[in-house]
Amino acid sequence: MTSANNPQADEPAPGSDQRPGPGLRADAERNRDRILAAARHLYAREGLGVSMAAVAREAGVGKATLSRRFATREDLITAVFADRMDAYATAVADALADPDPWHGFTRYIHAVCAMQAADRGFADVLTMTFPTAKTLEARRAQAYNDFLELIARAKGTGHLRDDFTDRDLPILLMANAGVIAATADAAPDAWQRLTGHMLRSYATPGAPLPPLPDAPEPRALYRAMIRITRPAP
């Protein structure tokens, strides 16, 4: 039976001579969408360490169905994050196109931290390599090379410290991840305060900077602190 009531039997078995009809194709497409939605949800909440079995459970499909749609973990990650990697690469390209390289740099740092705040799994993609996910890896490598060029141009303005390196971005993202995880419910904009302070640490004296975002309200910060000190249920 092929229907929404039996999602694990919605596609022909590998090697089958059966030609999928319209109903089978529609069910397969729905399952693919469910898998991608489940993976996005889990990756955003828990990062890329989520198992394929957990994704299948979240999507309500069998492991065989998941394997037919995405043979490897890298295939699934590529499908989930292709649009996010495109957004990241676009952010770097936009920063390079800015006639003021320092302004482009500060805008880029804020944009990447905002992407991380919207999706916890996104930062993992920026700091990991996926040798078998060729398309994703090529896009990530290009964005990384563009970031190196952005750093060089920003230093050329005299506003970015000479000792800033590309390794400072993963450090920022790790710190930002901690703030996002701790304050997401109580003070969801707290990451902007961190980003503002970090930009000031990267800048040379007198460099133009956007206004420092307001600190979280005391009650909101207190709720966040209570939350991280309580053991998880």
PDB file of C-alpha atoms in Angstrom:
ATOM      1  CA  MET A   1       0.000   0.000   0.000  1.00  0.00           C
ATOM      2  CA  THR A   2       1.392   3.405  -0.901  1.00  0.00           C
ATOM      3  CA  SER A   3      -0.161   6.228   1.014  1.00  0.00           C
ATOM      4  CA  ALA A   4       0.510   8.721   3.765  1.00  0.00           C
ATOM      5  CA  ASN A   5      -0.624   5.996   6.175  1.00  0.00           C
ATOM      6  CA  ASN A   6       2.374   3.879   5.211  1.00  0.00           C
ATOM      7  CA  PRO A   7       5.264   6.275   4.501  1.00  0.00           C
ATOM      8  CA  GLN A   8       7.909   3.584   4.719  1.00  0.00           C
ATOM      9  CA  ALA A   9       6.571   1.731   1.673  1.00  0.00           C
ATOM     10  CA  ASP A  10       6.188   4.662  -0.663  1.00  0.00           C
ATOM     11  CA  GLU A  11       8.901   3.970  -3.241  1.00  0.00           C
ATOM     12  CA  PRO A  12      10.001   0.991  -5.327  1.00  0.00           C
ATOM     13  CA  ALA A  13      12.808  -1.051  -3.794  1.00  0.00           C
ATOM     14  CA  PRO A  14      16.288  -0.410  -5.196  1.00  0.00           C
ATOM     15  CA  GLY A  15      16.754  -2.361  -8.422  1.00  0.00           C
ATOM     16  CA  SER A  16      13.017  -2.898  -8.906  1.00  0.00           C
ATOM     17  CA  ASP A  17      11.610  -2.835 -12.445  1.00  0.00           C
ATOM     18  CA  GLN A  18       8.510  -1.077 -11.185  1.00  0.00           C
ATOM     19  CA  ARG A  19       8.073   2.347 -12.783  1.00  0.00           C
ATOM     20  CA  PRO A  20       6.772   4.833 -10.227  1.00  0.00           C
ATOM     21  CA  GLY A  21       3.386   6.223 -11.150  1.00  0.00           C
ATOM     22  CA  PRO A  22       2.131   9.711 -10.321  1.00  0.00           C
ATOM     23  CA  GLY A  23       1.002   8.657  -6.851  1.00  0.00           C
ATOM     24  CA  LEU A  24       4.334   7.073  -6.029  1.00  0.00           C
ATOM     25  CA  ARG A  25       6.242  10.091  -7.309  1.00  0.00           C
ATOM     26  CA  ALA A  26       4.082  12.429  -5.228  1.00  0.00           C
ATOM     27  CA  ASP A  27       4.573  10.306  -2.114  1.00  0.00           C
ATOM     28  CA  ALA A  28       8.328  10.170  -2.700  1.00  0.00           C
ATOM     29  CA  GLU A  29       8.493  13.939  -3.076  1.00  0.00           C
ATOM     30  CA  ARG A  30       6.468  14.450   0.096  1.00  0.00           C
ATOM     31  CA  ASN A  31       8.787  12.124   1.961  1.00  0.00           C
ATOM     32  CA  ARG A  32      11.816  14.004   0.676  1.00  0.00           C
ATOM     33  CA  ASP A  33      10.318  17.276   1.892  1.00  0.00           C
ATOM     34  CA  ARG A  34       9.545  15.709   5.278  1.00  0.00           C
ATOM     35  CA  ILE A  35      13.097  14.408   5.605  1.00  0.00           C
ATOM     36  CA  LEU A  36      14.613  17.788   4.753  1.00  0.00           C
ATOM     37  CA  ALA A  37      12.273  19.582   7.165  1.00  0.00           C
ATOM     38  CA  ALA A  38      13.126  17.120   9.931  1.00  0.00           C
ATOM     39  CA  ALA A  39      16.862  17.412   9.296  1.00  0.00           C
ATOM     40  CA  ARG A  40      16.715  21.221   9.276  1.00  0.00           C
ATOM     41  CA  HIS A  41      14.830  21.181  12.569  1.00  0.00           C
ATOM     42  CA  LEU A  42      17.230  18.778  14.258  1.00  0.00           C
ATOM     43  CA  TYR A  43      20.394  20.374  12.876  1.00  0.00           C
ATOM     44  CA  ALA A  44      19.196  23.839  13.923  1.00  0.00           C
ATOM     45  CA  ARG A  45      18.414  22.598  17.422  1.00  0.00           C
ATOM     46  CA  GLU A  46      21.261  20.144  18.029  1.00  0.00           C
ATOM     47  CA  GLY A  47      23.916  20.698  15.357  1.00  0.00           C
ATOM     48  CA  LEU A  48      25.243  18.276  12.765  1.00  0.00           C
ATOM     49  CA  GLY A  49      25.942  15.436  15.172  1.00  0.00           C
ATOM     50  CA  VAL A  50      22.363  14.192  14.778  1.00  0.00           C
ATOM     51  CA  SER A  51      22.226  10.620  13.489  1.00  0.00           C
ATOM     52  CA  MET A  52      20.489   9.555  10.296  1.00  0.00           C
ATOM     53  CA  ALA A  53      18.248   7.322  12.417  1.00  0.00           C
ATOM     54  CA  ALA A  54      17.123  10.339  14.441  1.00  0.00           C
ATOM     55  CA  VAL A  55      16.298  12.215  11.242  1.00  0.00           C
ATOM     56  CA  ALA A  56      14.237   9.276   9.990  1.00  0.00           C
ATOM     57  CA  ARG A  57      12.302   9.134  13.269  1.00  0.00           C
ATOM     58  CA  GLU A  58      11.661  12.878  13.218  1.00  0.00           C
ATOM     59  CA  ALA A  59      10.443  12.672   9.618  1.00  0.00           C
ATOM     60  CA  GLY A  60       8.242   9.652  10.304  1.00  0.00           C
ATOM     61  CA  VAL A  61       9.873   7.502   7.622  1.00  0.00           C
ATOM     62  CA  GLY A  62      11.861   4.299   7.688  1.00  0.00           C
ATOM     63  CA  LYS A  63      15.632   4.201   7.474  1.00  0.00           C
ATOM     64  CA  ALA A  64      15.361   2.493   4.087  1.00  0.00           C
ATOM     65  CA  THR A  65      13.293   5.370   2.728  1.00  0.00           C
ATOM     66  CA  LEU A  66      15.829   7.873   4.058  1.00  0.00           C
ATOM     67  CA  SER A  67      18.667   5.906   2.453  1.00  0.00           C
ATOM     68  CA  ARG A  68      16.912   5.860  -0.911  1.00  0.00           C
ATOM     69  CA  ARG A  69      16.579   9.627  -0.894  1.00  0.00           C
ATOM     70  CA  PHE A  70      19.973  10.411   0.703  1.00  0.00           C
ATOM     71  CA  ALA A  71      22.546   7.633   0.538  1.00  0.00           C
ATOM     72  CA  THR A  72      25.022   9.315   2.893  1.00  0.00           C
ATOM     73  CA  ARG A  73      25.041  11.816   5.732  1.00  0.00           C
ATOM     74  CA  GLU A  74      26.946  14.212   3.481  1.00  0.00           C
ATOM     75  CA  ASP A  75      24.232  13.994   0.812  1.00  0.00           C
ATOM     76  CA  LEU A  76      21.626  14.981   3.367  1.00  0.00           C
ATOM     77  CA  ILE A  77      23.740  17.817   4.770  1.00  0.00           C
ATOM     78  CA  THR A  78      24.319  19.141   1.252  1.00  0.00           C
ATOM     79  CA  ALA A  79      20.601  19.153   0.493  1.00  0.00           C
ATOM     80  CA  VAL A  80      19.721  20.799   3.801  1.00  0.00           C
ATOM     81  CA  PHE A  81      22.378  23.496   3.742  1.00  0.00           C
ATOM     82  CA  ALA A  82      22.807  24.300   0.050  1.00  0.00           C
ATOM     83  CA  ASP A  83      20.641  27.396   0.348  1.00  0.00           C
ATOM     84  CA  ARG A  84      22.382  28.451   3.567  1.00  0.00           C
ATOM     85  CA  MET A  85      25.808  28.039   2.000  1.00  0.00           C
ATOM     86  CA  ASP A  86      24.619  30.122  -0.922  1.00  0.00           C
ATOM     87  CA  ALA A  87      23.489  32.796   1.541  1.00  0.00           C
ATOM     88  CA  TYR A  88      26.887  32.688   3.264  1.00  0.00           C
ATOM     89  CA  ALA A  89      28.775  32.938  -0.030  1.00  0.00           C
ATOM     90  CA  THR A  90      26.523  35.823  -1.056  1.00  0.00           C
ATOM     91  CA  ALA A  91      27.259  37.621   2.231  1.00  0.00           C
ATOM     92  CA  VAL A  92      30.998  37.455   1.538  1.00  0.00           C
ATOM     93  CA  ALA A  93      30.525  38.549  -2.071  1.00  0.00           C
ATOM     94  CA  ASP A  94      28.375  41.493  -0.971  1.00  0.00           C
ATOM     95  CA  ALA A  95      31.022  42.488   1.571  1.00  0.00           C
ATOM     96  CA  LEU A  96      33.726  42.399  -1.104  1.00  0.00           C
ATOM     97  CA  ALA A  97      31.549  44.543  -3.372  1.00  0.00           C
ATOM     98  CA  ASP A  98      31.231  47.248  -0.706  1.00  0.00           C
ATOM     99  CA  PRO A  99      33.303  50.286  -1.788  1.00  0.00           C
ATOM    100  CA  ASP A 100      34.391  50.646   1.854  1.00  0.00           C
ATOM    101  CA  PRO A 101      36.161  47.370   2.771  1.00  0.00           C
ATOM    102  CA  TRP A 102      35.983  48.091   6.505  1.00  0.00           C
ATOM    103  CA  HIS A 103      32.233  48.656   6.333  1.00  0.00           C
ATOM    104  CA  GLY A 104      31.946  45.491   4.253  1.00  0.00           C
ATOM    105  CA  PHE A 105      33.883  43.575   6.913  1.00  0.00           C
ATOM    106  CA  THR A 106      31.751  44.754   9.830  1.00  0.00           C
ATOM    107  CA  ARG A 107      28.558  44.079   7.868  1.00  0.00           C
ATOM    108  CA  TYR A 108      29.793  40.586   7.025  1.00  0.00           C
ATOM    109  CA  ILE A 109      30.636  39.700  10.633  1.00  0.00           C
ATOM    110  CA  HIS A 110      27.172  40.778  11.751  1.00  0.00           C
ATOM    111  CA  ALA A 111      25.503  38.891   8.890  1.00  0.00           C
ATOM    112  CA  VAL A 112      27.257  35.599   9.655  1.00  0.00           C
ATOM    113  CA  CYS A 113      26.446  35.845  13.365  1.00  0.00           C
ATOM    114  CA  ALA A 114      22.815  36.557  12.470  1.00  0.00           C
ATOM    115  CA  MET A 115      22.727  33.447  10.277  1.00  0.00           C
ATOM    116  CA  GLN A 116      24.059  31.435  13.202  1.00  0.00           C
ATOM    117  CA  ALA A 117      21.427  32.895  15.522  1.00  0.00           C
ATOM    118  CA  ALA A 118      18.738  31.775  13.084  1.00  0.00           C
ATOM    119  CA  ASP A 119      20.176  28.272  12.660  1.00  0.00           C
ATOM    120  CA  ARG A 120      22.587  26.597  15.093  1.00  0.00           C
ATOM    121  CA  GLY A 121      23.605  23.972  12.559  1.00  0.00           C
ATOM    122  CA  PHE A 122      24.769  26.617  10.114  1.00  0.00           C
ATOM    123  CA  ALA A 123      27.985  27.403  11.993  1.00  0.00           C
ATOM    124  CA  ASP A 124      28.982  23.733  11.814  1.00  0.00           C
ATOM    125  CA  VAL A 125      28.898  23.940   8.029  1.00  0.00           C
ATOM    126  CA  LEU A 126      31.277  26.904   8.040  1.00  0.00           C
ATOM    127  CA  THR A 127      33.833  25.182  10.248  1.00  0.00           C
ATOM    128  CA  MET A 128      33.728  21.631   8.861  1.00  0.00           C
ATOM    129  CA  THR A 129      34.809  20.062   5.590  1.00  0.00           C
ATOM    130  CA  PHE A 130      32.841  17.439   3.665  1.00  0.00           C
ATOM    131  CA  PRO A 131      35.151  15.781   1.122  1.00  0.00           C
ATOM    132  CA  THR A 132      32.345  13.683  -0.374  1.00  0.00           C
ATOM    133  CA  ALA A 133      29.907  16.606  -0.639  1.00  0.00           C
ATOM    134  CA  LYS A 134      31.674  18.145  -3.611  1.00  0.00           C
ATOM    135  CA  THR A 135      29.215  20.944  -4.411  1.00  0.00           C
ATOM    136  CA  LEU A 136      28.938  22.108  -0.821  1.00  0.00           C
ATOM    137  CA  GLU A 137      32.682  21.877  -0.301  1.00  0.00           C
ATOM    138  CA  ALA A 138      33.460  23.882  -3.446  1.00  0.00           C
ATOM    139  CA  ARG A 139      31.033  26.617  -2.394  1.00  0.00           C
ATOM    140  CA  ARG A 140      32.467  26.710   1.122  1.00  0.00           C
ATOM    141  CA  ALA A 141      36.043  26.868  -0.186  1.00  0.00           C
ATOM    142  CA  GLN A 142      35.196  29.776  -2.496  1.00  0.00           C
ATOM    143  CA  ALA A 143      33.525  31.650   0.349  1.00  0.00           C
ATOM    144  CA  TYR A 144      36.583  31.033   2.544  1.00  0.00           C
ATOM    145  CA  ASN A 145      38.938  32.404  -0.108  1.00  0.00           C
ATOM    146  CA  ASP A 146      36.706  35.451  -0.487  1.00  0.00           C
ATOM    147  CA  PHE A 147      36.856  35.940   3.290  1.00  0.00           C
ATOM    148  CA  LEU A 148      40.658  35.961   3.144  1.00  0.00           C
ATOM    149  CA  GLU A 149      40.467  38.656   0.484  1.00  0.00           C
ATOM    150  CA  LEU A 150      38.012  40.629   2.617  1.00  0.00           C
ATOM    151  CA  ILE A 151      40.415  40.498   5.573  1.00  0.00           C
ATOM    152  CA  ALA A 152      43.290  41.773   3.438  1.00  0.00           C
ATOM    153  CA  ARG A 153      41.217  44.650   2.077  1.00  0.00           C
ATOM    154  CA  ALA A 154      39.897  45.614   5.516  1.00  0.00           C
ATOM    155  CA  LYS A 155      43.446  45.681   6.883  1.00  0.00           C
ATOM    156  CA  GLY A 156      44.381  47.910   3.962  1.00  0.00           C
ATOM    157  CA  THR A 157      42.013  50.575   5.312  1.00  0.00           C
ATOM    158  CA  GLY A 158      43.953  50.707   8.568  1.00  0.00           C
ATOM    159  CA  HIS A 159      40.793  49.950  10.560  1.00  0.00           C
ATOM    160  CA  LEU A 160      41.227  46.175  11.045  1.00  0.00           C
ATOM    161  CA  ARG A 161      43.962  45.085  13.441  1.00  0.00           C
ATOM    162  CA  ASP A 162      47.009  43.492  11.833  1.00  0.00           C
ATOM    163  CA  ASP A 163      46.779  40.504  14.189  1.00  0.00           C
ATOM    164  CA  PHE A 164      43.239  39.547  13.112  1.00  0.00           C
ATOM    165  CA  THR A 165      43.273  36.207  11.260  1.00  0.00           C
ATOM    166  CA  ASP A 166      40.739  33.957   9.577  1.00  0.00           C
ATOM    167  CA  ARG A 167      40.890  31.702  12.675  1.00  0.00           C
ATOM    168  CA  ASP A 168      39.220  34.426  14.689  1.00  0.00           C
ATOM    169  CA  LEU A 169      35.942  33.783  12.888  1.00  0.00           C
ATOM    170  CA  PRO A 170      35.477  30.211  14.239  1.00  0.00           C
ATOM    171  CA  ILE A 171      36.373  31.518  17.706  1.00  0.00           C
ATOM    172  CA  LEU A 172      33.676  34.167  17.374  1.00  0.00           C
ATOM    173  CA  LEU A 173      31.158  31.592  16.154  1.00  0.00           C
ATOM    174  CA  MET A 174      31.916  29.281  19.085  1.00  0.00           C
ATOM    175  CA  ALA A 175      31.424  32.143  21.533  1.00  0.00           C
ATOM    176  CA  ASN A 176      28.289  33.249  19.728  1.00  0.00           C
ATOM    177  CA  ALA A 177      26.911  29.689  19.846  1.00  0.00           C
ATOM    178  CA  GLY A 178      27.237  29.703  23.626  1.00  0.00           C
ATOM    179  CA  VAL A 179      25.410  33.015  23.955  1.00  0.00           C
ATOM    180  CA  ILE A 180      22.672  31.913  21.554  1.00  0.00           C
ATOM    181  CA  ALA A 181      22.149  28.615  23.383  1.00  0.00           C
ATOM    182  CA  ALA A 182      22.026  30.300  26.801  1.00  0.00           C
ATOM    183  CA  THR A 183      19.807  33.263  25.924  1.00  0.00           C
ATOM    184  CA  ALA A 184      17.644  32.064  23.015  1.00  0.00           C
ATOM    185  CA  ASP A 185      14.420  32.030  25.046  1.00  0.00           C
ATOM    186  CA  ALA A 186      15.096  34.777  27.579  1.00  0.00           C
ATOM    187  CA  ALA A 187      17.134  37.355  25.616  1.00  0.00           C
ATOM    188  CA  PRO A 188      17.186  36.347  21.937  1.00  0.00           C
ATOM    189  CA  ASP A 189      19.030  39.494  20.806  1.00  0.00           C
ATOM    190  CA  ALA A 190      21.933  39.119  23.246  1.00  0.00           C
ATOM    191  CA  TRP A 191      24.187  37.778  20.472  1.00  0.00           C
ATOM    192  CA  GLN A 192      24.143  41.241  18.880  1.00  0.00           C
ATOM    193  CA  ARG A 193      25.752  42.707  21.991  1.00  0.00           C
ATOM    194  CA  LEU A 194      28.514  40.102  21.813  1.00  0.00           C
ATOM    195  CA  THR A 195      29.062  40.791  18.116  1.00  0.00           C
ATOM    196  CA  GLY A 196      29.304  44.522  18.785  1.00  0.00           C
ATOM    197  CA  HIS A 197      31.937  44.006  21.456  1.00  0.00           C
ATOM    198  CA  MET A 198      33.916  41.611  19.262  1.00  0.00           C
ATOM    199  CA  LEU A 199      33.961  44.090  16.385  1.00  0.00           C
ATOM    200  CA  ARG A 200      35.440  46.626  18.788  1.00  0.00           C
ATOM    201  CA  SER A 201      38.163  44.156  19.710  1.00  0.00           C
ATOM    202  CA  TYR A 202      39.010  43.675  16.021  1.00  0.00           C
ATOM    203  CA  ALA A 203      39.137  47.398  15.237  1.00  0.00           C
ATOM    204  CA  THR A 204      42.085  49.742  15.493  1.00  0.00           C
ATOM    205  CA  PRO A 205      41.672  52.843  17.687  1.00  0.00           C
ATOM    206  CA  GLY A 206      39.360  55.379  16.078  1.00  0.00           C
ATOM    207  CA  ALA A 207      37.917  52.990  13.473  1.00  0.00           C
ATOM    208  CA  PRO A 208      34.289  53.797  12.597  1.00  0.00           C
ATOM    209  CA  LEU A 209      31.877  51.269  14.090  1.00  0.00           C
ATOM    210  CA  PRO A 210      28.114  50.805  14.220  1.00  0.00           C
ATOM    211  CA  PRO A 211      26.481  51.695  17.552  1.00  0.00           C
ATOM    212  CA  LEU A 212      26.866  49.061  20.248  1.00  0.00           C
ATOM    213  CA  PRO A 213      23.541  47.215  20.675  1.00  0.00           C
ATOM    214  CA  ASP A 214      21.850  47.535  24.049  1.00  0.00           C
ATOM    215  CA  ALA A 215      22.649  44.981  26.729  1.00  0.00           C
ATOM    216  CA  PRO A 216      19.863  42.546  27.671  1.00  0.00           C
ATOM    217  CA  GLU A 217      17.431  43.648  30.344  1.00  0.00           C
ATOM    218  CA  PRO A 218      18.553  42.489  33.817  1.00  0.00           C
ATOM    219  CA  ARG A 219      15.510  40.244  34.324  1.00  0.00           C
ATOM    220  CA  ALA A 220      15.986  38.604  30.929  1.00  0.00           C
ATOM    221  CA  LEU A 221      19.669  37.974  31.603  1.00  0.00           C
ATOM    222  CA  TYR A 222      18.843  36.593  35.043  1.00  0.00           C
ATOM    223  CA  ARG A 223      16.358  34.137  33.493  1.00  0.00           C
ATOM    224  CA  ALA A 224      19.050  33.015  31.057  1.00  0.00           C
ATOM    225  CA  MET A 225      21.562  32.521  33.869  1.00  0.00           C
ATOM    226  CA  ILE A 226      19.069  30.490  35.914  1.00  0.00           C
ATOM    227  CA  ARG A 227      18.325  28.348  32.882  1.00  0.00           C
ATOM    228  CA  ILE A 228      21.938  27.362  32.225  1.00  0.00           C
ATOM    229  CA  THR A 229      22.596  26.506  35.894  1.00  0.00           C
ATOM    230  CA  ARG A 230      19.657  24.106  36.126  1.00  0.00           C
ATOM    231  CA  PRO A 231      20.269  20.495  35.112  1.00  0.00           C
ATOM    232  CA  ALA A 232      18.560  19.432  31.908  1.00  0.00           C
ATOM    233  CA  PRO A 233      15.408  17.344  32.503  1.00  0.00           C
TER     234      PRO A 233
END
